CSV table of N, CA, C and O in Angstrom, one decimal:
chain,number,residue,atom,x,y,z
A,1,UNK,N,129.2,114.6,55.6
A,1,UNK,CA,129.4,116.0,55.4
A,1,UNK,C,128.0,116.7,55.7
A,1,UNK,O,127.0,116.5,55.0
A,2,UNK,N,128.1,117.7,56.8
A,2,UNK,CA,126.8,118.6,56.5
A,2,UNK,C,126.8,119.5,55.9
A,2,UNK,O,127.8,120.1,55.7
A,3,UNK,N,125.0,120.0,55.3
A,3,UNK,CA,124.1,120.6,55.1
A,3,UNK,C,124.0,121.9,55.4
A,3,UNK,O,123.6,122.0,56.5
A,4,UNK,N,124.3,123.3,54.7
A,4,UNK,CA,124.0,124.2,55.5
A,4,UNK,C,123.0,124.7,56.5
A,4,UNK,O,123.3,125.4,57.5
A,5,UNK,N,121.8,124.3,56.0
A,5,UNK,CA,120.8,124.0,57.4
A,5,UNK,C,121.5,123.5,58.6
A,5,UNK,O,121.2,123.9,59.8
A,6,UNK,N,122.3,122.8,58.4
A,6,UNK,CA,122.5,122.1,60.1
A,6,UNK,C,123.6,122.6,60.9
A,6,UNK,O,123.7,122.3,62.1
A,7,UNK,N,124.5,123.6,60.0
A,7,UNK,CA,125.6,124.3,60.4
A,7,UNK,C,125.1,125.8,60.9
A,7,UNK,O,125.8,126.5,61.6
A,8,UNK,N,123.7,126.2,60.3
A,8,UNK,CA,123.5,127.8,60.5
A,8,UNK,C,121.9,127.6,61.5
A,8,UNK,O,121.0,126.7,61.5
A,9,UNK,N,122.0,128.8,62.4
A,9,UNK,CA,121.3,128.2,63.1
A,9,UNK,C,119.7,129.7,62.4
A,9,UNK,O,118.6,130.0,63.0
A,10,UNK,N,120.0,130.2,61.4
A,10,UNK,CA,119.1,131.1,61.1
A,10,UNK,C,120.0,131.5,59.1
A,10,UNK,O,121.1,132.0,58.9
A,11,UNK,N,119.1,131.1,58.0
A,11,UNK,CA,119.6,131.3,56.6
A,11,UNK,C,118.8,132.7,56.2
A,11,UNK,O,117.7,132.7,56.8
A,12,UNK,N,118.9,133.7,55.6
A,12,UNK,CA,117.2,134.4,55.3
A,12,UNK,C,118.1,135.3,54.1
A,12,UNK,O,119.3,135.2,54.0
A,13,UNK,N,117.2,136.1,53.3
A,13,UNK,CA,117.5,136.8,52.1
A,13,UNK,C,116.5,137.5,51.8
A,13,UNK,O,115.3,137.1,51.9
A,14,UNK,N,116.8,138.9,51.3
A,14,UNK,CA,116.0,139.9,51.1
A,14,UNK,C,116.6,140.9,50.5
A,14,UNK,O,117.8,140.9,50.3
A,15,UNK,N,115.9,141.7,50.0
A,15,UNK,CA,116.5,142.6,49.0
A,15,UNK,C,117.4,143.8,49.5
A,15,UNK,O,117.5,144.2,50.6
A,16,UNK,N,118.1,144.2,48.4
A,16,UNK,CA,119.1,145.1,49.2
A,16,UNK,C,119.8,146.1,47.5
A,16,UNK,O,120.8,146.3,46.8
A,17,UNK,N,118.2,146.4,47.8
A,17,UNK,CA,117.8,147.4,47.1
A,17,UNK,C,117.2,147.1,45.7
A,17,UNK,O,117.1,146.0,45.4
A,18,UNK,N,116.9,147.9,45.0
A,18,UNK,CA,115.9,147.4,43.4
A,18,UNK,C,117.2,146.5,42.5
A,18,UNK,O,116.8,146.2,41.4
A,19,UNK,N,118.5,146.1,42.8
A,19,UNK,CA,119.3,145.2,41.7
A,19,UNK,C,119.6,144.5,42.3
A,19,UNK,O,120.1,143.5,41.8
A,20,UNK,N,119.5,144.5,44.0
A,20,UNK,CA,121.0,143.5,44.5
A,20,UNK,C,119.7,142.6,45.8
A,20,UNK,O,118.8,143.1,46.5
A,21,UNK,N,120.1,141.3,45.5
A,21,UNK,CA,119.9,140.2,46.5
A,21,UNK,C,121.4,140.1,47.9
A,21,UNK,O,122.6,140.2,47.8
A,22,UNK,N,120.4,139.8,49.0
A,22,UNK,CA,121.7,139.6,50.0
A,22,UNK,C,120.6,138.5,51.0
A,22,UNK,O,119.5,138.5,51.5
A,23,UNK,N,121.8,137.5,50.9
A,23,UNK,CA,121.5,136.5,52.2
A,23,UNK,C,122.2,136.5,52.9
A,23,UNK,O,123.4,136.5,52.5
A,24,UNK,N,121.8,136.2,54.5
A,24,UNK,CA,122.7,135.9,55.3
A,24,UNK,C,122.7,134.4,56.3
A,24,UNK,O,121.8,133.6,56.6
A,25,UNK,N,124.1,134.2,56.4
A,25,UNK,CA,124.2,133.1,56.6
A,25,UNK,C,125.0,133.2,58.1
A,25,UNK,O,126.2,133.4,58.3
A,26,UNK,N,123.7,132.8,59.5
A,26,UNK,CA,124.1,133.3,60.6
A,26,UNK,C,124.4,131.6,60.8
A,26,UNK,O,123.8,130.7,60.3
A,27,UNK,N,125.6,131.6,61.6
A,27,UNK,CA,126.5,129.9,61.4
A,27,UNK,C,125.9,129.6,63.7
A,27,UNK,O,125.9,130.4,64.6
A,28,UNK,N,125.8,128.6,63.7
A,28,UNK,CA,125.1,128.6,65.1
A,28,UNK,C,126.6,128.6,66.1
A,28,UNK,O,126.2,129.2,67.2
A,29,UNK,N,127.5,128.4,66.2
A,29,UNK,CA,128.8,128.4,67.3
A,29,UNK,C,129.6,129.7,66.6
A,29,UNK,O,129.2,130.6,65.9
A,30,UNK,N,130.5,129.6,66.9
A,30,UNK,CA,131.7,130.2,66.5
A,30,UNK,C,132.9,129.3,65.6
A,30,UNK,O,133.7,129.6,64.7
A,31,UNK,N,132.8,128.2,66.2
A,31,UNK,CA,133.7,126.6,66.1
A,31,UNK,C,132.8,126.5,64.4
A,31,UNK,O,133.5,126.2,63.4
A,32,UNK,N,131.2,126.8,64.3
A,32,UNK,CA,130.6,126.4,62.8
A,32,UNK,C,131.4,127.3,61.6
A,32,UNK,O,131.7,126.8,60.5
A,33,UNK,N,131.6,128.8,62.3
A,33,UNK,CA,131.5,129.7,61.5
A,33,UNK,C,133.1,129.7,60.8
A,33,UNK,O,133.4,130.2,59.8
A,34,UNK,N,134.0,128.8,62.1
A,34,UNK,CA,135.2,128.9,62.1
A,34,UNK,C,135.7,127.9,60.6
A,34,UNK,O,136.5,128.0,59.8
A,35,UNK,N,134.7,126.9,60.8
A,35,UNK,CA,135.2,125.1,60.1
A,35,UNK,C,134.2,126.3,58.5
A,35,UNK,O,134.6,126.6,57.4
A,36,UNK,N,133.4,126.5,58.8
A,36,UNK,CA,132.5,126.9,57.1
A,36,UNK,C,132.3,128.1,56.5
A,36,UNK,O,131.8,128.3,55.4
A,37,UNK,N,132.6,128.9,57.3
A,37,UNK,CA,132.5,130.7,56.4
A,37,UNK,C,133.7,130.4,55.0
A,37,UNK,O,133.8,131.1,54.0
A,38,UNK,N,134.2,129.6,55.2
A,38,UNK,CA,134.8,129.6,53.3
A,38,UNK,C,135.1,128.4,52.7
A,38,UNK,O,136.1,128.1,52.1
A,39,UNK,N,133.6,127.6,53.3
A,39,UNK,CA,133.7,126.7,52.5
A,39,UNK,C,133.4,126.9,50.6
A,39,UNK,O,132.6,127.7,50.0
A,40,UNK,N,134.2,126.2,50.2
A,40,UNK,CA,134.0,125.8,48.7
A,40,UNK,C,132.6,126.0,48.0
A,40,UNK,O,132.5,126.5,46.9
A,41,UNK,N,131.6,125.5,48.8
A,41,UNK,CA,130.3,125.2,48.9
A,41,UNK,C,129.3,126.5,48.8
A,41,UNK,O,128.3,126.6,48.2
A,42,UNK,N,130.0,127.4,49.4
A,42,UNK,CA,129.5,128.9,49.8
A,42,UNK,C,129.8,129.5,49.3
A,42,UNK,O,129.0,130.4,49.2
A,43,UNK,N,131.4,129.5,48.2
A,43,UNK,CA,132.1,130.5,47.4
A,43,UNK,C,131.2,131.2,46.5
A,43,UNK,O,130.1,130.8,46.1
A,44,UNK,N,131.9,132.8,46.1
A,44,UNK,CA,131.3,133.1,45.1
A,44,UNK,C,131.0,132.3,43.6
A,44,UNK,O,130.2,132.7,42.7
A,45,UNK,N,131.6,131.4,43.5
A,45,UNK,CA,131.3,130.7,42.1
A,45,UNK,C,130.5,130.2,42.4
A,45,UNK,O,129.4,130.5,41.8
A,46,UNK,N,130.6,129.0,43.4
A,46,UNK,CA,129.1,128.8,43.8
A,46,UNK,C,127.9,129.2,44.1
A,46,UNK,O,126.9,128.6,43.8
A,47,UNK,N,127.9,130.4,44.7
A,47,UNK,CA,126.7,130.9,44.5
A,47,UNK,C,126.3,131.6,43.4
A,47,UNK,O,125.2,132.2,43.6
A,48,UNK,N,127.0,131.8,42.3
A,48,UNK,CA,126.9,132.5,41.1
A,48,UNK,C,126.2,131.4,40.4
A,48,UNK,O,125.1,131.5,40.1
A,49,UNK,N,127.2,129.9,39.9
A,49,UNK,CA,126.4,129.0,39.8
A,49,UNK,C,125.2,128.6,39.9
A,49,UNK,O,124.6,128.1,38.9
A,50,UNK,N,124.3,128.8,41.5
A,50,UNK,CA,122.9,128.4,41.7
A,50,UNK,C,122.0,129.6,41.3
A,50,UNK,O,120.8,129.6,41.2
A,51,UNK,N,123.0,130.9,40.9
A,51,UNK,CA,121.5,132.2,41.2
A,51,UNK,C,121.8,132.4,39.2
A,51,UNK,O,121.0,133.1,38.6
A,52,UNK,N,122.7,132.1,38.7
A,52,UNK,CA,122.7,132.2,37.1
A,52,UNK,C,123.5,133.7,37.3
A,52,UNK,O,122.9,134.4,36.6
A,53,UNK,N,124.5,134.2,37.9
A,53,UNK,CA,124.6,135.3,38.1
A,53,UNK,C,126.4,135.1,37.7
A,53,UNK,O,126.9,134.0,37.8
A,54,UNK,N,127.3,136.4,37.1
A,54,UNK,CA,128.5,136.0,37.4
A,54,UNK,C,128.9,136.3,38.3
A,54,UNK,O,128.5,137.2,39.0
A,55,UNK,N,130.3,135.4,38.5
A,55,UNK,CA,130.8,135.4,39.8
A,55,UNK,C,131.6,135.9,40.3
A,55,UNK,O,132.2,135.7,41.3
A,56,UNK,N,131.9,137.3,39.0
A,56,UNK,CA,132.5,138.1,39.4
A,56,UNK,C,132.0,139.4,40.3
A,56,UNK,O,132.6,140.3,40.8
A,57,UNK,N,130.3,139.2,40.1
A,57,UNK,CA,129.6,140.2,40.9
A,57,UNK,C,129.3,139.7,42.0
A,57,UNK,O,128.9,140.5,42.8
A,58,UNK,N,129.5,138.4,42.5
A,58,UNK,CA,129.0,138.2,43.6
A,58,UNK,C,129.8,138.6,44.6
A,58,UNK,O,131.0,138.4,44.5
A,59,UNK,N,129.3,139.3,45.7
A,59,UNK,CA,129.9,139.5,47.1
A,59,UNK,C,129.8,139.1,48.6
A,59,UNK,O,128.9,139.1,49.4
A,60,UNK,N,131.0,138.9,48.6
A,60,UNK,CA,130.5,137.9,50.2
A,60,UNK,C,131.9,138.9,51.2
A,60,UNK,O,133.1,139.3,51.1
A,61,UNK,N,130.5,138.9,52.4
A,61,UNK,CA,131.2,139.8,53.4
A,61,UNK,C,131.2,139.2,54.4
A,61,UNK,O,130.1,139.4,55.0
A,62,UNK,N,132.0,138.3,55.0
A,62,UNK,CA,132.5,137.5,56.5
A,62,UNK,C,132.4,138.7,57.2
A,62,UNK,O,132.8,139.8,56.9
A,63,UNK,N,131.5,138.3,58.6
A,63,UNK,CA,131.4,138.7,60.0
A,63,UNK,C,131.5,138.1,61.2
A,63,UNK,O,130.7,137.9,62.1
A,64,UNK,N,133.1,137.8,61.3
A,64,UNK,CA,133.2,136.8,62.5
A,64,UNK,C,132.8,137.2,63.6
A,64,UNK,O,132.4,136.4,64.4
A,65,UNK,N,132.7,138.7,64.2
A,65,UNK,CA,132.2,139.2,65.3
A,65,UNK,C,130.6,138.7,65.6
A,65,UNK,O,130.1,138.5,66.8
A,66,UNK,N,129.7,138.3,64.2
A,66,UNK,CA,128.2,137.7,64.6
A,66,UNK,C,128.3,136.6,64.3
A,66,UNK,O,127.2,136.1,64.7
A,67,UNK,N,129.1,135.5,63.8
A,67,UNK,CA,129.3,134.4,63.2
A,67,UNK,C,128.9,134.3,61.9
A,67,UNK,O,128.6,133.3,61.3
A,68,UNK,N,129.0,135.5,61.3
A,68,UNK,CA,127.7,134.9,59.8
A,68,UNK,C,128.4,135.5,58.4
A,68,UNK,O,129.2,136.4,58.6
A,69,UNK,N,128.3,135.2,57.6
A,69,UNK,CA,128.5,135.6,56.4
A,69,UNK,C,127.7,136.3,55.7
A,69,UNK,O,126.5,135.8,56.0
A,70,UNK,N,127.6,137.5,54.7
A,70,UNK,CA,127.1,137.8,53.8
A,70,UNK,C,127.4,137.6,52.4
A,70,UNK,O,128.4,137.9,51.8
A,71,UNK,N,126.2,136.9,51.7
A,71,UNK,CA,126.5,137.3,50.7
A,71,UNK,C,125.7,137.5,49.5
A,71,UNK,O,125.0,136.7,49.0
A,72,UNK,N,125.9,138.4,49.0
A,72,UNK,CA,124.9,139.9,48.1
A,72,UNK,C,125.5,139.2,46.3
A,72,UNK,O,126.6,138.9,46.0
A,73,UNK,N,124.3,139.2,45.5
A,73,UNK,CA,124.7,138.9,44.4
A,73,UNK,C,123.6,139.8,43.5
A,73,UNK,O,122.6,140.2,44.1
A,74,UNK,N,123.6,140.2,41.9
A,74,UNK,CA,122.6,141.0,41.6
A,74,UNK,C,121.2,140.3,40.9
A,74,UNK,O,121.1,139.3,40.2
A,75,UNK,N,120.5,141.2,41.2
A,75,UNK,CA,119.0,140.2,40.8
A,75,UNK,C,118.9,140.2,39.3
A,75,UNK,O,119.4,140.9,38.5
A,76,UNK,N,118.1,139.3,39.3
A,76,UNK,CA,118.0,138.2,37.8
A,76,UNK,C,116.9,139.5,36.8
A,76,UNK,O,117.0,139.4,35.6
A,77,UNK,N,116.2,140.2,37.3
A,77,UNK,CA,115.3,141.4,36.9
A,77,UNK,C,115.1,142.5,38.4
A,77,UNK,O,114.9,142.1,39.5
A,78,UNK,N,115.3,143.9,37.9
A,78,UNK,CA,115.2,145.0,39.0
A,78,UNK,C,113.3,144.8,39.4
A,78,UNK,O,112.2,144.9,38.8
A,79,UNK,N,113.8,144.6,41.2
A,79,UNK,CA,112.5,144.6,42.3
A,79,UNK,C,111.4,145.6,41.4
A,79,UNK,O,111.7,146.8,41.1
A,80,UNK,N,110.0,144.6,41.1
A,80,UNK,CA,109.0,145.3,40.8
A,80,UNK,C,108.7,145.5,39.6
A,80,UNK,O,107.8,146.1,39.1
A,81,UNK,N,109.8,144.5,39.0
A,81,UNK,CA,109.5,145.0,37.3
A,81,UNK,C,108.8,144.0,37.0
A,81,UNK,O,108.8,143.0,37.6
A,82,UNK,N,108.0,144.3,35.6
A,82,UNK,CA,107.0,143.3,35.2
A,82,UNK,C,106.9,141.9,35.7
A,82,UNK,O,105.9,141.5,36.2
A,83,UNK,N,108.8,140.8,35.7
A,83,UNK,CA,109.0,139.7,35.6
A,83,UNK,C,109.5,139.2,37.1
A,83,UNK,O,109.9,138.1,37.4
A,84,UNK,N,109.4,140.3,37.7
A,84,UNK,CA,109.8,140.3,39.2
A,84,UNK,C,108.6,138.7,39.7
A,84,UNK,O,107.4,138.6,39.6
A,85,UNK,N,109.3,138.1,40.2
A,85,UNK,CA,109.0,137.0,41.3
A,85,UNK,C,109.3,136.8,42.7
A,85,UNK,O,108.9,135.9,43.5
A,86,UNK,N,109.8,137.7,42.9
A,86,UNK,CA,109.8,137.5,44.5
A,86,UNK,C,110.4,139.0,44.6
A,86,UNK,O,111.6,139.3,44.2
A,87,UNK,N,109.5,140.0,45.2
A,87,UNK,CA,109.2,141.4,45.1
A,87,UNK,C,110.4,141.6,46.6
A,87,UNK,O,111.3,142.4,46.4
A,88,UNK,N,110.3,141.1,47.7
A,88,UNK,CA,111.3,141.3,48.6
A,88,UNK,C,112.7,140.2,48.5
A,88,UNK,O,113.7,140.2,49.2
A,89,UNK,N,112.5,139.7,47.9
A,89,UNK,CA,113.6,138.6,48.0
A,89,UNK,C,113.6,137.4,48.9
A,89,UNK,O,114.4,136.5,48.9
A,90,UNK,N,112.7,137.4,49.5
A,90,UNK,CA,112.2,136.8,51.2
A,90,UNK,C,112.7,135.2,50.6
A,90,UNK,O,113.4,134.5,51.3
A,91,UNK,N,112.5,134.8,49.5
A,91,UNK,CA,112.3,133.5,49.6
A,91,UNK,C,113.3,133.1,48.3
A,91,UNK,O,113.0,132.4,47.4
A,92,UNK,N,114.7,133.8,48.6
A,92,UNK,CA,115.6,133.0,47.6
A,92,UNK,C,116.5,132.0,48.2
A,92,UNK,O,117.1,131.1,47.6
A,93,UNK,N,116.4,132.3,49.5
A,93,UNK,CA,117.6,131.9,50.6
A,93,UNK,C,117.4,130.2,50.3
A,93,UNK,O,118.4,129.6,50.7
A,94,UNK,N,116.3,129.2,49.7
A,94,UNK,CA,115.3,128.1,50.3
A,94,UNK,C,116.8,127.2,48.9
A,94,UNK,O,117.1,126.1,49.2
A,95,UNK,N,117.3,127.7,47.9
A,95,UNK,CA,118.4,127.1,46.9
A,95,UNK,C,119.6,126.6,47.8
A,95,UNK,O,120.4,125.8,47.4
A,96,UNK,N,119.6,127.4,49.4
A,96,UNK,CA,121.1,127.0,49.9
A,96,UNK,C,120.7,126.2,51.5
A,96,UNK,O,121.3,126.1,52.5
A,97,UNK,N,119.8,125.8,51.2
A,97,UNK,CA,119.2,125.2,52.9
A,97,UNK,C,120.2,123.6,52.8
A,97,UNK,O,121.2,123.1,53.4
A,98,UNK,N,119.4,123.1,51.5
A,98,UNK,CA,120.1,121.6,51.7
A,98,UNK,C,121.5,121.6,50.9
A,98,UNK,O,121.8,120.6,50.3
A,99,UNK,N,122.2,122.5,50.8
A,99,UNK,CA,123.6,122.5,50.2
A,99,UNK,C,124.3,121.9,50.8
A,99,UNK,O,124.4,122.1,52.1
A,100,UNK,N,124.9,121.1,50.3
A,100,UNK,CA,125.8,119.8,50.9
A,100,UNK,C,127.2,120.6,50.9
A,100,UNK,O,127.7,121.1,49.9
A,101,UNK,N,127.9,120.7,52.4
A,101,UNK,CA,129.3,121.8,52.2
A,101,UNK,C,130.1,120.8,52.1
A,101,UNK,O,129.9,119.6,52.2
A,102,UNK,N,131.6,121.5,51.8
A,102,UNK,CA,132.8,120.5,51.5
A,102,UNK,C,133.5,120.0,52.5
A,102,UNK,O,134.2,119.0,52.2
A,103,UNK,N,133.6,120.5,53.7
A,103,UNK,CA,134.1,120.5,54.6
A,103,UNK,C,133.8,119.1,56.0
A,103,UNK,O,132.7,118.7,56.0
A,104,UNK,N,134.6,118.8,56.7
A,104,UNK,CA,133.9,117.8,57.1
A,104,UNK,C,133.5,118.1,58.7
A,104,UNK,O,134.0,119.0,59.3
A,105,UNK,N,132.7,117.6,59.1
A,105,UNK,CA,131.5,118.2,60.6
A,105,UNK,C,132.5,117.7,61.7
A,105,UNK,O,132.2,117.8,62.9
């Protein structure tokens, strides 16, 4: 079973605005985006699970026209505030690189 790294040919995350995180998940074919934009692996539970977030806020927005999925969940402290750790978001995306998906390659 692969790895989201090996299914996406570009992962990245950034802020999307002072509450909300968004990563995108650009899938390398069409045939990738077709077999894993819903995988299990990707779900909002799941990524509620990895970011401590509920999963009822998380949002995910499929874009089969670019291959990629979005998906937006809200940040753990608002951009800039005292406890802020990653001020653009640049570097949350690095939790879903080796995610092992459910689906088979």
């Amino acid at each position: 079973m692969p790895k989201l790294n090996e299914v996406c040919r570009y992962i990245r995350s950034k802020n999307a605005g002072p509450f909300w995180v968004t990563v995108d998940l650009f899938f390398d074919s069409g045939e990738s985006y077709a077999k894993y934009h819903d995988d299990p692996a990707i779900s909002a539970a799941a990524i509620a699970d990895i970011y401590g977030v509920d999963a009822a806020l998380v949002k995910r927005f499929p874009v089969p026209s670019l291959n990629m999925v979005k998906i937006s969940y809200p940040r753990a402290t608002p951009q800039g505030g005292v406890h802020e750790r990653d001020m653009h978001s640049g570097q949350q995306f690095v939790p879903l690189l080796q995610l092992q998906l459910m689906s088979r390659s």
